[in-house]
Coordinates of C-alpha atoms in Angstrom, one line a residue:
Chain A
M1 CA 57.2 -9.3 57.3
P2 CA 53.5 -10.5 58.1
E3 CA 53.5 -13.2 60.7
F4 CA 51.4 -15.5 58.1
L5 CA 53.9 -15.4 55.5
Q6 CA 56.5 -17.0 57.9
S7 CA 54.3 -19.3 59.1
R8 CA 54.8 -23.5 58.4
F9 CA 51.3 -23.4 57.1
F10 CA 52.4 -20.9 54.2
D11 CA 55.6 -22.7 53.4
L12 CA 53.9 -26.1 53.3
Y13 CA 50.9 -25.0 51.0
W14 CA 52.1 -21.9 48.9
H15 CA 53.0 -24.3 45.8
Y16 CA 49.2 -25.1 46.0
F17 CA 47.9 -21.6 45.7
V18 CA 50.3 -20.8 42.8
A19 CA 49.2 -23.7 41.2
G20 CA 45.4 -23.1 41.8
L21 CA 45.6 -19.6 40.6
A22 CA 47.8 -20.7 37.4
V23 CA 44.4 -22.9 36.3
Y24 CA 42.5 -20.1 36.8
I25 CA 44.4 -17.6 34.8
G26 CA 44.6 -20.9 32.0
A27 CA 40.8 -21.2 32.3
R28 CA 40.0 -17.3 32.3
L29 CA 42.2 -16.8 29.0
T30 CA 40.8 -19.6 27.0
Y31 CA 37.2 -19.1 28.4
F32 CA 38.3 -14.9 27.2
F33 CA 39.9 -16.3 23.6
F34 CA 36.5 -18.4 22.9
N35 CA 34.4 -15.8 24.0
S36 CA 35.8 -13.2 21.6
K37 CA 36.0 -16.0 18.8
D38 CA 32.7 -17.7 18.6
K39 CA 30.3 -15.8 20.5
K40 CA 30.9 -12.1 18.7
E41 CA 31.0 -13.7 15.2
E42 CA 28.5 -13.3 12.7
Y43 CA 24.8 -12.9 13.6
K44 CA 23.3 -16.3 14.0
N45 CA 19.9 -17.8 12.9
F46 CA 16.6 -16.3 14.6
G47 CA 15.2 -19.4 16.2
N48 CA 18.3 -20.6 17.5
E49 CA 17.3 -19.8 20.6
A50 CA 20.7 -21.7 22.4
D51 CA 23.0 -19.2 21.1
F52 CA 20.4 -16.4 19.8
K53 CA 22.2 -12.8 19.9
T54 CA 19.8 -9.5 20.8
P55 CA 20.6 -6.3 18.8
D56 CA 22.3 -5.3 21.6
Q57 CA 25.0 -7.7 21.3
I58 CA 25.2 -7.2 17.7
A59 CA 25.8 -3.7 18.5
E60 CA 28.3 -4.5 20.7
S61 CA 30.3 -6.6 18.9
K62 CA 29.9 -4.7 15.7
C63 CA 29.8 -0.9 16.7
V64 CA 32.9 -1.0 19.6
E65 CA 34.7 1.6 17.5
D66 CA 31.7 3.6 17.3
E67 CA 30.4 3.2 20.8
S68 CA 33.9 3.6 22.5
E69 CA 34.3 7.4 21.0
D70 CA 30.8 8.1 22.7
E71 CA 29.4 9.3 19.0
E72 CA 25.8 9.8 18.3
I73 CA 24.8 6.7 16.8
M74 CA 23.1 7.4 13.4
P75 CA 19.9 5.7 12.9
A76 CA 19.0 3.8 9.5
L77 CA 16.5 5.5 9.0
P78 CA 15.5 9.0 10.2
A79 CA 13.7 9.5 13.3
N80 CA 10.9 11.8 12.3
L81 CA 9.9 9.4 9.1
K82 CA 6.6 10.6 8.0
H83 CA 3.8 8.1 7.8
V84 CA 1.6 8.4 4.9
P85 CA -1.7 6.5 4.3
L86 CA -1.8 3.1 2.9
V87 CA -2.9 2.8 -0.6
F88 CA -5.4 -0.2 -0.6
E89 CA -8.5 -0.9 -2.4
K90 CA -10.3 -3.9 -0.6
L91 CA -11.7 -6.4 -3.4
P92 CA -14.8 -8.2 -3.3
V93 CA -14.7 -11.4 -1.1
H94 CA -15.6 -13.5 -3.7
E95 CA -12.6 -11.9 -6.1
T96 CA -10.6 -12.4 -2.9
I97 CA -11.4 -16.2 -3.1
E98 CA -11.1 -16.7 -6.6
R99 CA -7.5 -15.6 -6.9
S100 CA -6.0 -17.2 -3.7
E101 CA -7.2 -20.4 -5.5
E102 CA -5.7 -19.4 -8.9
F103 CA -2.5 -18.2 -7.5
Y104 CA -2.3 -21.8 -5.8
K105 CA -2.7 -23.5 -8.8
F106 CA -0.3 -21.2 -10.7
M107 CA 2.4 -21.9 -8.4
N108 CA 1.9 -25.5 -8.0
M109 CA 3.0 -25.5 -11.3
R110 CA 6.2 -24.7 -10.4
R111 CA 9.0 -26.8 -11.0
T112 CA 13.0 -26.7 -10.1
V113 CA 14.8 -27.0 -13.6
R114 CA 18.4 -28.3 -14.1
R115 CA 18.2 -28.1 -17.7
F116 CA 18.5 -25.4 -19.4
S117 CA 17.9 -23.9 -23.4
D118 CA 20.5 -21.3 -24.0
E119 CA 17.9 -19.1 -25.7
S120 CA 18.2 -15.6 -24.6
V121 CA 15.7 -13.9 -22.6
P122 CA 15.3 -10.0 -23.2
A123 CA 17.5 -7.9 -20.6
E124 CA 14.4 -6.1 -19.4
V125 CA 12.8 -9.1 -17.9
I126 CA 15.5 -9.9 -15.9
Y127 CA 15.6 -6.6 -14.3
N128 CA 11.9 -6.3 -13.9
I129 CA 12.4 -9.4 -12.0
I130 CA 15.2 -8.1 -9.9
K131 CA 13.2 -5.0 -9.3
T132 CA 10.4 -7.2 -7.8
A133 CA 12.9 -8.9 -5.3
G134 CA 13.7 -5.4 -4.1
T135 CA 10.1 -5.2 -2.9
A136 CA 10.5 -7.6 -0.2
P137 CA 10.5 -6.5 3.4
S138 CA 13.4 -6.8 5.7
G139 CA 14.8 -6.3 9.1
A140 CA 14.3 -2.2 9.8
H141 CA 14.3 -1.6 6.0
T142 CA 18.2 -2.3 5.5
E143 CA 17.1 -4.1 2.0
P144 CA 20.3 -6.4 2.8
W145 CA 20.7 -7.9 -0.9
T146 CA 23.0 -7.3 -3.9
Y147 CA 21.7 -9.4 -7.2
V148 CA 25.2 -10.2 -9.2
L149 CA 23.6 -10.9 -12.6
V150 CA 26.0 -12.5 -14.7
K151 CA 25.1 -12.9 -18.8
S152 CA 28.8 -13.0 -20.1
L153 CA 30.0 -16.7 -21.2
E154 CA 33.3 -16.1 -20.2
I155 CA 32.2 -15.4 -16.2
K156 CA 29.9 -18.2 -16.4
Q157 CA 32.3 -20.5 -17.4
Q158 CA 34.5 -19.3 -14.2
I159 CA 32.0 -19.6 -12.1
R160 CA 31.0 -23.2 -13.4
Q161 CA 35.0 -24.0 -12.9
I162 CA 35.2 -22.7 -9.5
I163 CA 31.5 -24.8 -8.8
E164 CA 32.5 -28.2 -10.2
D165 CA 35.9 -28.2 -8.5
E166 CA 34.7 -27.7 -5.5
E167 CA 31.4 -29.9 -5.6
E168 CA 33.1 -33.0 -6.8
I169 CA 35.7 -33.0 -4.2
N170 CA 32.2 -32.6 -1.7
Y171 CA 31.0 -35.4 -3.8
K172 CA 34.0 -37.6 -3.6
K173 CA 35.4 -37.2 -0.1
R174 CA 33.0 -34.9 2.6
M175 CA 29.4 -35.3 2.0
G176 CA 28.0 -38.0 4.0
K177 CA 26.5 -40.9 2.9
V178 CA 22.9 -39.5 3.7
W179 CA 23.6 -36.5 1.7
T180 CA 24.1 -38.0 -1.3
T181 CA 21.8 -40.6 -1.4
D182 CA 19.4 -38.3 -1.1
L183 CA 20.5 -36.3 -4.1
K184 CA 21.1 -39.4 -5.7
A185 CA 17.2 -39.9 -6.2
L186 CA 17.2 -36.2 -7.7
R187 CA 20.3 -37.2 -10.1
T188 CA 22.3 -34.7 -9.2
N189 CA 26.0 -34.5 -9.3
W190 CA 28.9 -32.4 -9.6
I191 CA 28.6 -31.5 -13.7
K192 CA 26.5 -28.9 -13.4
E193 CA 25.6 -27.7 -17.2
Y194 CA 23.3 -25.3 -16.1
L195 CA 26.0 -22.7 -15.2
T196 CA 26.3 -22.3 -18.6
E197 CA 23.3 -23.3 -20.8
A198 CA 21.5 -20.8 -19.0
P199 CA 21.1 -17.2 -20.4
Y200 CA 21.4 -15.7 -17.1
L201 CA 22.7 -16.7 -13.5
I202 CA 21.5 -14.5 -10.7
L203 CA 24.0 -14.9 -7.5
V204 CA 22.3 -13.5 -4.4
F205 CA 24.3 -11.9 -2.0
K206 CA 23.5 -11.2 1.4
Q207 CA 24.8 -7.9 2.7
T208 CA 25.9 -8.6 6.6
Y209 CA 26.7 -4.5 7.0
S210 CA 26.6 -1.9 5.4
F211 CA 28.1 1.9 5.4
R212 CA 26.0 5.1 5.6
D213 CA 27.1 8.3 3.8
D214 CA 28.7 9.8 6.6
G215 CA 31.1 6.4 7.1
K216 CA 29.2 4.9 10.1
K217 CA 28.7 1.1 9.7
K218 CA 25.1 0.3 9.5
L219 CA 23.9 -3.2 10.9
H220 CA 21.6 -5.5 8.9
Y221 CA 19.0 -7.3 11.3
Y222 CA 17.8 -10.6 10.0
N223 CA 19.9 -10.3 6.7
E224 CA 19.7 -14.1 6.2
Q225 CA 15.9 -14.4 6.5
S226 CA 15.6 -11.3 4.7
V227 CA 17.4 -12.4 1.6
S228 CA 16.1 -15.8 1.8
L229 CA 12.7 -14.4 2.1
A230 CA 13.3 -11.9 -1.1
A231 CA 14.7 -15.1 -3.2
G232 CA 10.9 -16.6 -2.5
M233 CA 9.7 -13.3 -4.3
L234 CA 12.2 -13.7 -7.0
L235 CA 11.2 -17.1 -7.9
T236 CA 8.1 -16.1 -7.8
A237 CA 8.4 -13.5 -10.4
I238 CA 10.6 -15.5 -12.7
H239 CA 7.7 -18.3 -12.7
Y240 CA 5.1 -15.3 -13.3
A241 CA 7.3 -14.3 -16.1
G242 CA 7.3 -17.6 -17.7
L243 CA 10.4 -18.5 -17.0
V244 CA 12.1 -21.6 -15.1
S245 CA 15.2 -21.5 -12.3
L246 CA 16.9 -23.7 -10.0
T247 CA 17.6 -23.0 -6.6
S248 CA 21.1 -23.8 -5.6
T249 CA 23.4 -23.3 -2.7
P250 CA 27.0 -23.8 -4.0
L251 CA 29.0 -25.7 -0.9
N252 CA 31.9 -24.0 0.2
C253 CA 32.4 -21.6 -3.3
G254 CA 31.2 -18.5 -1.1
P255 CA 34.4 -16.5 -0.6
A256 CA 36.0 -17.8 -4.5
L257 CA 32.8 -16.6 -5.9
R258 CA 32.4 -13.6 -4.0
S259 CA 36.5 -13.0 -5.3
L260 CA 35.7 -13.6 -8.7
L261 CA 32.6 -11.1 -8.6
G262 CA 34.3 -8.5 -6.9
R263 CA 31.9 -8.6 -4.1
P264 CA 33.1 -6.9 -0.6
I265 CA 33.9 -8.6 2.6
S266 CA 30.6 -7.7 3.9
E267 CA 28.4 -9.6 1.4
K268 CA 28.1 -13.5 1.7
L269 CA 26.5 -15.6 -1.2
S270 CA 23.0 -16.8 -0.4
L271 CA 21.8 -18.2 -3.5
L272 CA 22.8 -19.1 -7.2
L273 CA 19.8 -19.3 -9.6
P274 CA 20.1 -20.0 -13.5
V275 CA 17.4 -18.2 -15.0
G276 CA 15.8 -19.2 -18.8
Y277 CA 13.4 -21.5 -20.5
P278 CA 13.6 -25.2 -20.0
A279 CA 15.7 -27.3 -22.4
K280 CA 13.6 -29.5 -24.8
D281 CA 12.5 -32.9 -23.4
C282 CA 13.5 -31.5 -19.9
V283 CA 12.4 -33.9 -17.1
V284 CA 11.9 -33.4 -13.7
P285 CA 11.6 -35.9 -10.5
D286 CA 8.2 -37.3 -9.9
L287 CA 7.9 -35.9 -6.5
Q288 CA 4.6 -35.4 -4.7
R289 CA 4.2 -32.1 -2.2
K290 CA 2.8 -32.6 1.2
P291 CA -0.8 -32.0 1.5
L292 CA -1.8 -29.2 3.6
E293 CA -3.1 -31.3 6.3
E294 CA 0.8 -32.2 6.9
I295 CA 1.9 -28.9 7.1
L296 CA -0.9 -27.2 8.7
V297 CA -1.9 -26.6 12.4
E298 CA -5.1 -25.1 13.7
F299 CA -6.0 -23.3 16.7
Chain B
M1 CA 67.5 -40.2 42.5
P2 CA 68.2 -38.7 39.0
E3 CA 71.2 -36.1 39.2
F4 CA 68.9 -33.7 37.5
L5 CA 66.5 -34.0 40.2
Q6 CA 68.7 -32.9 42.9
S7 CA 70.6 -30.2 41.1
R8 CA 69.9 -26.5 42.0
F9 CA 68.1 -25.7 38.6
F10 CA 65.5 -28.1 39.4
D11 CA 65.3 -27.0 42.9
L12 CA 65.0 -23.4 41.9
Y13 CA 62.6 -23.6 38.8
W14 CA 60.1 -26.8 39.2
H15 CA 57.3 -24.6 41.0
Y16 CA 57.2 -22.3 37.7
F17 CA 57.4 -26.1 35.5
V18 CA 54.1 -26.8 37.8
A19 CA 52.4 -23.3 37.2
G20 CA 52.9 -24.0 33.4
L21 CA 51.5 -27.6 33.6
A22 CA 48.6 -26.2 35.5
V23 CA 47.9 -23.3 32.9
Y24 CA 47.9 -25.5 30.2
I25 CA 45.4 -27.9 32.1
G26 CA 43.1 -25.2 32.7
A27 CA 43.2 -24.1 28.9
R28 CA 42.3 -27.6 27.8
L29 CA 39.6 -28.4 30.0
T30 CA 38.0 -24.8 29.1
Y31 CA 38.6 -25.7 25.5
F32 CA 37.2 -29.1 25.5
F33 CA 34.2 -27.7 27.4
F34 CA 33.4 -25.2 24.7
N35 CA 34.2 -27.3 22.2
S36 CA 31.4 -29.8 22.9
K37 CA 29.1 -27.0 23.8
D38 CA 29.4 -24.4 20.4
K39 CA 30.5 -26.5 17.8
K40 CA 28.6 -29.2 17.6
E41 CA 25.4 -27.0 17.8
E42 CA 22.5 -26.8 15.3
Y43 CA 23.6 -26.3 11.7
K44 CA 24.3 -22.8 11.0
N45 CA 23.6 -20.7 8.1
F46 CA 24.9 -21.7 4.4
G47 CA 27.6 -18.6 3.8
N48 CA 29.1 -18.4 6.9
E49 CA 32.1 -20.0 5.7
A50 CA 34.2 -19.6 8.8
D51 CA 32.0 -22.0 10.6
F52 CA 30.2 -23.7 7.5
K53 CA 29.4 -27.4 8.3
T54 CA 29.1 -29.8 5.8
P55 CA 26.4 -32.0 5.3
D56 CA 28.9 -34.9 6.4
Q57 CA 29.4 -32.9 9.8
I58 CA 25.8 -32.4 10.0
A59 CA 25.4 -36.0 9.5
E60 CA 27.9 -36.8 12.2
S61 CA 26.5 -34.9 14.7
K62 CA 23.1 -35.8 14.4
C63 CA 22.9 -39.6 13.4
V64 CA 25.9 -40.5 15.6
E65 CA 23.5 -43.1 17.2
D66 CA 22.4 -44.6 13.0
E67 CA 25.9 -44.8 11.9
S68 CA 27.7 -46.3 15.1
E69 CA 25.1 -49.1 14.3
D70 CA 26.4 -49.4 10.6
E71 CA 23.1 -49.7 9.4
E72 CA 21.9 -48.9 6.1
I73 CA 21.0 -45.1 5.7
M74 CA 17.7 -44.5 4.7
P75 CA 17.4 -41.3 2.0
A76 CA 14.4 -39.0 2.2
L77 CA 13.3 -39.8 -1.4
P78 CA 13.5 -42.9 -3.2
A79 CA 16.6 -43.7 -5.2
N80 CA 14.9 -45.2 -8.0
L81 CA 12.5 -41.9 -8.4
K82 CA 10.9 -41.8 -11.3
H83 CA 11.2 -38.3 -13.9
V84 CA 8.6 -37.1 -15.6
P85 CA 8.7 -34.5 -18.5
L86 CA 8.2 -30.7 -17.4
V87 CA 4.9 -29.4 -18.2
F88 CA 5.6 -26.4 -19.6
E89 CA 4.3 -23.4 -22.0
K90 CA 6.5 -21.1 -23.6
L91 CA 4.7 -17.6 -23.6
P92 CA 5.3 -15.0 -26.5
V93 CA 7.8 -12.8 -25.6
H94 CA 5.9 -9.6 -25.7
E95 CA 4.0 -11.7 -22.8
T96 CA 7.0 -12.2 -20.8
I97 CA 7.8 -8.9 -21.1
E98 CA 4.5 -7.7 -20.1
R99 CA 3.9 -10.0 -17.5
S100 CA 7.4 -9.1 -15.5
E101 CA 6.7 -5.6 -15.9
E102 CA 2.8 -6.0 -14.3
F103 CA 4.0 -8.4 -11.8
Y104 CA 6.5 -5.7 -10.5
K105 CA 4.2 -2.8 -10.5
F106 CA 1.9 -4.9 -8.9
M107 CA 4.5 -6.2 -5.9
N108 CA 5.4 -2.5 -5.4
M109 CA 2.5 -1.8 -4.2
R110 CA 2.8 -4.1 -1.3
R111 CA 3.3 -2.6 2.0
T112 CA 4.0 -4.0 5.5
V113 CA 0.9 -3.3 7.6
R114 CA 0.9 -2.9 11.6
R115 CA -2.7 -2.2 12.4
F116 CA -5.5 -4.7 11.1
S117 CA -9.1 -4.7 10.7
D118 CA -10.9 -7.2 13.1
E119 CA -13.2 -8.3 9.9
S120 CA -12.8 -12.1 8.9
V121 CA -11.7 -13.7 5.9
P122 CA -13.1 -17.0 4.6
A123 CA -10.7 -19.9 6.1
E124 CA -10.2 -21.4 2.6
V125 CA -7.9 -18.2 1.4
I126 CA -5.7 -18.8 3.9
Y127 CA -5.4 -22.5 3.1
N128 CA -5.0 -21.6 -0.3
I129 CA -2.2 -19.2 0.8
I130 CA -0.8 -21.8 3.2
K131 CA -0.8 -24.4 -0.2
T132 CA 0.9 -21.6 -2.1
A133 CA 3.9 -21.5 0.2
G134 CA 3.8 -25.3 0.5
T135 CA 4.7 -25.0 -2.7
A136 CA 7.9 -23.7 -2.6
P137 CA 11.6 -25.4 -3.2
S138 CA 13.4 -27.4 -0.4
G139 CA 16.6 -28.7 0.6
A140 CA 16.6 -32.3 -1.0
H141 CA 12.5 -31.7 -0.9
T142 CA 12.6 -32.1 2.7
E143 CA 9.8 -29.2 3.0
P144 CA 10.9 -28.3 6.5
W145 CA 8.0 -26.0 7.4
T146 CA 4.9 -26.3 10.1
Y147 CA 2.3 -23.3 9.5
V148 CA 0.6 -22.6 12.6
L149 CA -2.7 -20.8 12.0
V150 CA -4.4 -19.1 14.8
K151 CA -7.7 -17.7 14.9
S152 CA -9.1 -18.2 18.4
L153 CA -8.7 -15.4 20.1
E154 CA -8.0 -17.0 23.2
I155 CA -4.8 -18.1 22.0
K156 CA -4.3 -15.2 20.4
Q157 CA -4.3 -12.9 23.6
Q158 CA -2.2 -15.6 25.2
I159 CA 0.4 -15.3 22.4
R160 CA 0.2 -11.4 23.0
Q161 CA 0.8 -11.9 26.2
I162 CA 4.0 -13.8 25.7
I163 CA 5.1 -11.6 23.2
E164 CA 4.5 -8.3 24.8
D165 CA 6.0 -9.3 28.1
E166 CA 9.4 -10.5 26.1
E167 CA 9.1 -7.3 24.0
E168 CA 8.9 -4.8 27.0
I169 CA 11.9 -6.4 28.7
N170 CA 13.8 -6.3 25.3
Y171 CA 12.6 -2.4 24.6
K172 CA 13.9 -1.4 28.2
K173 CA 16.8 -3.5 28.9
R174 CA 18.4 -5.3 26.4
M175 CA 18.2 -3.5 23.1
G176 CA 21.1 -1.7 21.9
K177 CA 20.2 2.1 21.0
V178 CA 20.9 1.5 17.4
W179 CA 18.0 -0.9 17.3
T180 CA 15.5 1.1 19.3
T181 CA 17.1 4.7 17.0
D182 CA 16.1 2.6 14.1
L183 CA 13.0 1.0 15.0
K184 CA 11.7 4.6 16.4
A185 CA 11.4 5.9 12.8
L186 CA 8.9 2.6 12.2
R187 CA 7.3 3.8 15.2
T188 CA 7.4 0.1 17.1
N189 CA 7.4 -0.6 20.7
W190 CA 6.4 -3.1 22.7
I191 CA 2.8 -3.0 22.1
K192 CA 1.6 -5.3 19.4
E193 CA -2.3 -4.8 19.2
Y194 CA -2.0 -6.9 15.4
L195 CA -1.4 -9.9 17.5
T196 CA -5.5 -9.7 18.5
E197 CA -6.8 -7.5 16.2
A198 CA -5.9 -9.4 12.9
P199 CA -8.4 -12.1 12.0
Y200 CA -5.4 -14.8 11.8
L201 CA -1.8 -15.3 12.8
I202 CA 0.2 -17.4 10.9
L203 CA 3.1 -18.7 12.9
V204 CA 5.9 -20.2 10.8
F205 CA 8.0 -22.7 12.2
K206 CA 11.0 -24.5 10.9
Q207 CA 11.7 -28.0 11.2
T208 CA 14.9 -28.8 12.0
Y209 CA 14.8 -32.8 11.1
S210 CA 12.1 -35.0 11.5
F211 CA 11.5 -38.6 11.4
R212 CA 10.8 -41.1 8.4
D213 CA 7.8 -43.8 8.8
D214 CA 10.5 -46.3 10.3
G215 CA 11.5 -44.4 12.9
K216 CA 15.0 -43.0 11.3
K217 CA 15.6 -39.3 11.6
K218 CA 15.5 -37.6 8.3
L219 CA 17.9 -34.1 7.9
H220 CA 16.8 -31.2 6.9
Y221 CA 19.4 -29.1 4.9
Y222 CA 19.5 -25.3 4.9
N223 CA 15.9 -25.6 6.7
E224 CA 16.4 -22.0 7.7
Q225 CA 16.6 -20.4 4.2
S226 CA 14.0 -22.8 3.0
V227 CA 11.4 -21.8 5.2
S228 CA 12.0 -18.3 4.9
L229 CA 12.0 -18.5 1.3
A230 CA 8.7 -20.2 1.5
A231 CA 7.5 -17.0 3.5
G232 CA 8.5 -14.8 0.1
M233 CA 6.1 -17.2 -1.4
L234 CA 3.4 -17.1 1.2
L235 CA 4.1 -12.8 1.6
T236 CA 3.2 -12.9 -2.3
A237 CA 0.1 -15.3 -1.9
I238 CA -1.1 -12.8 0.8
H239 CA -0.8 -9.7 -1.1
Y240 CA -2.1 -11.6 -4.6
A241 CA -5.5 -12.3 -2.7
G242 CA -6.1 -8.7 -1.7
L243 CA -4.7 -8.9 2.1
V244 CA -2.2 -7.8 3.9
S245 CA 0.4 -9.0 6.4
L246 CA 3.4 -7.9 8.7
T247 CA 6.7 -10.3 8.4
S248 CA 7.7 -10.5 12.6
T249 CA 10.1 -11.9 14.3
P250 CA 9.4 -12.1 17.8
L251 CA 12.7 -11.8 20.1
N252 CA 13.3 -14.6 22.2
C253 CA 9.6 -15.6 22.5
G254 CA 10.5 -19.2 20.3
P255 CA 10.6 -21.8 23.2
A256 CA 7.5 -20.1 24.8
L257 CA 5.5 -20.1 21.8
R258 CA 6.8 -23.5 20.6
S259 CA 5.4 -24.9 24.2
L260 CA 2.0 -22.8 23.8
L261 CA 1.6 -24.2 20.3
G262 CA 2.0 -27.8 21.1
R263 CA 5.3 -27.8 18.7
P264 CA 8.3 -30.4 19.4
I265 CA 11.5 -29.3 20.2
S266 CA 12.4 -30.1 16.4
E267 CA 11.0 -26.9 15.7
K268 CA 11.9 -23.6 16.2
L269 CA 9.9 -20.6 15.4
S270 CA 10.9 -18.8 12.2
L271 CA 8.0 -16.0 11.9
L272 CA 5.1 -14.3 12.9
L273 CA 2.8 -12.9 10.2
P274 CA -0.9 -11.6 10.9
V275 CA -2.9 -11.6 8.1
G276 CA -6.2 -9.8 7.3
Y277 CA -7.7 -6.5 5.9
P278 CA -5.8 -3.0 7.2
A279 CA -7.4 -0.6 9.7
K280 CA -9.4 1.8 8.4
D281 CA -6.8 4.8 8.0
C282 CA -4.0 2.6 8.2
V283 CA -0.4 4.5 7.6
V284 CA 2.7 3.4 6.7
P285 CA 6.0 4.8 6.8
D286 CA 6.9 6.8 3.8
L287 CA 9.9 4.7 2.8
Q288 CA 11.7 4.3 -0.4
R289 CA 12.9 1.2 -1.6
K290 CA 16.3 1.1 -3.3
P291 CA 16.4 1.8 -7.2
L292 CA 17.6 -1.4 -9.5
E293 CA 21.3 0.4 -9.9
E294 CA 21.8 0.0 -6.3
I295 CA 21.0 -3.7 -5.8
L296 CA 22.2 -5.0 -9.4
V297 CA 25.7 -5.2 -10.5
E298 CA 26.3 -6.7 -14.4
F299 CA 28.4 -8.5 -15.8

């Protein structure tokens, strides 16, 4: 037996060594547990620099089964993708100026509406509106959106039930005083008539990933931003067609609605928009929009 | 001395008890460290149900100094906000159908452009475009956006330097094989000529919070979604005016660009969009957009 192990020093102090080793093991285990739970989760917001995950880290966390087999990683787009000339017709400058002004005035007329007429809207209008949202740009052209269009009154009633139940809890128990005070001015509460009044509901789901034809997983970079940006185009198309909408974010209802509508686990509810005509005598909050100098900084 | 402590059992096994206690202490310390670091951070994406934070929790984490003093919480909007009739003119149905179709065809012409002409654009066009983005809806009407418009060549060159340095590192070291393979088809690399070619750069910052006139903190609910949605309207306005753009998300450059442009810590870079006319002989990837049946589900 080595001399050290027989020494008096060892006899006295080996307990401390064991205890120290145990603390270290405990710390590493917990670190590992947290690291795999919090860090390898859903891709976070671009811009949260503190926890920004590079695509490499996403690839690691999402494709670990692919990479461990050392397979060739299939791209989202063919590598030899052809490039074609841009179809573009330059407008005379005065027309560019006029159009920019006309479009601003037009868009400034758009208001969020909370009470709808039940008057029907031809389906092809809604199809065109959704196709328009589908022209939005997206990370690596992944087009990570699913538009669930609900016309059935029965399904709308089920959606309304889910949302109102959840919202009532939110209002009464969970919501901070600040949030409900802020919403008081907009006269919102947990009753959401629009969910059954409006002829259509559009539920916008973001696809966090999808699968290629060959079964390999396809990453959807910046899916949250892409889907929200596309929703901006959707709202614009609704307004351009002469209809109205409400941009709603049903709190905590995502999984229940996903389940009701048969969407896969890879999809998450982003927004819910009723679409149609406004109710007769519809009112809106007398809000002002910030003037240009409050939202613009120039260099 | 209690009989137990003198027992042979105790003599043999107390080391294990100490080791177990040490593991537990190590684990708790690490848990505590992670809990305060990861959980009380920036409000996460709506839709990440696993870590969805209700406004109540946000209020707690952000306004703890207000609430501890038991002050009256000031709302974002006045509680007695007047409501006014909606200004709305119903279009004949055939016009609604025609407009929806025309707008879809028009928006389907929009392409992301990577090479710009340096030909100037009248400033008022860009102002109208930004004002249009400012008409977007936002959580509790917080309008949580700042549009930084860069026309100065010197500042554009500094922006380009920051971004290209970062992107080069990304491409060469950090980016996953999947991401760079995906981007290969789009012929992107770390050289970003558009940053100095285009007459204007619009850097879209999201305000995570702001301060009221009385100095109290104002929460910006869903600021990420609101700003991205507004960016969809910005892109539409750019296209409507007869100009082109590129929706870019400069990786890891947020803090450096925020610093260069003098934006406060409450703001985070969301997007960077060059705006102008396309370069002569500009080419675009020959991409197809998903047909309606691939993005639409009906009930």
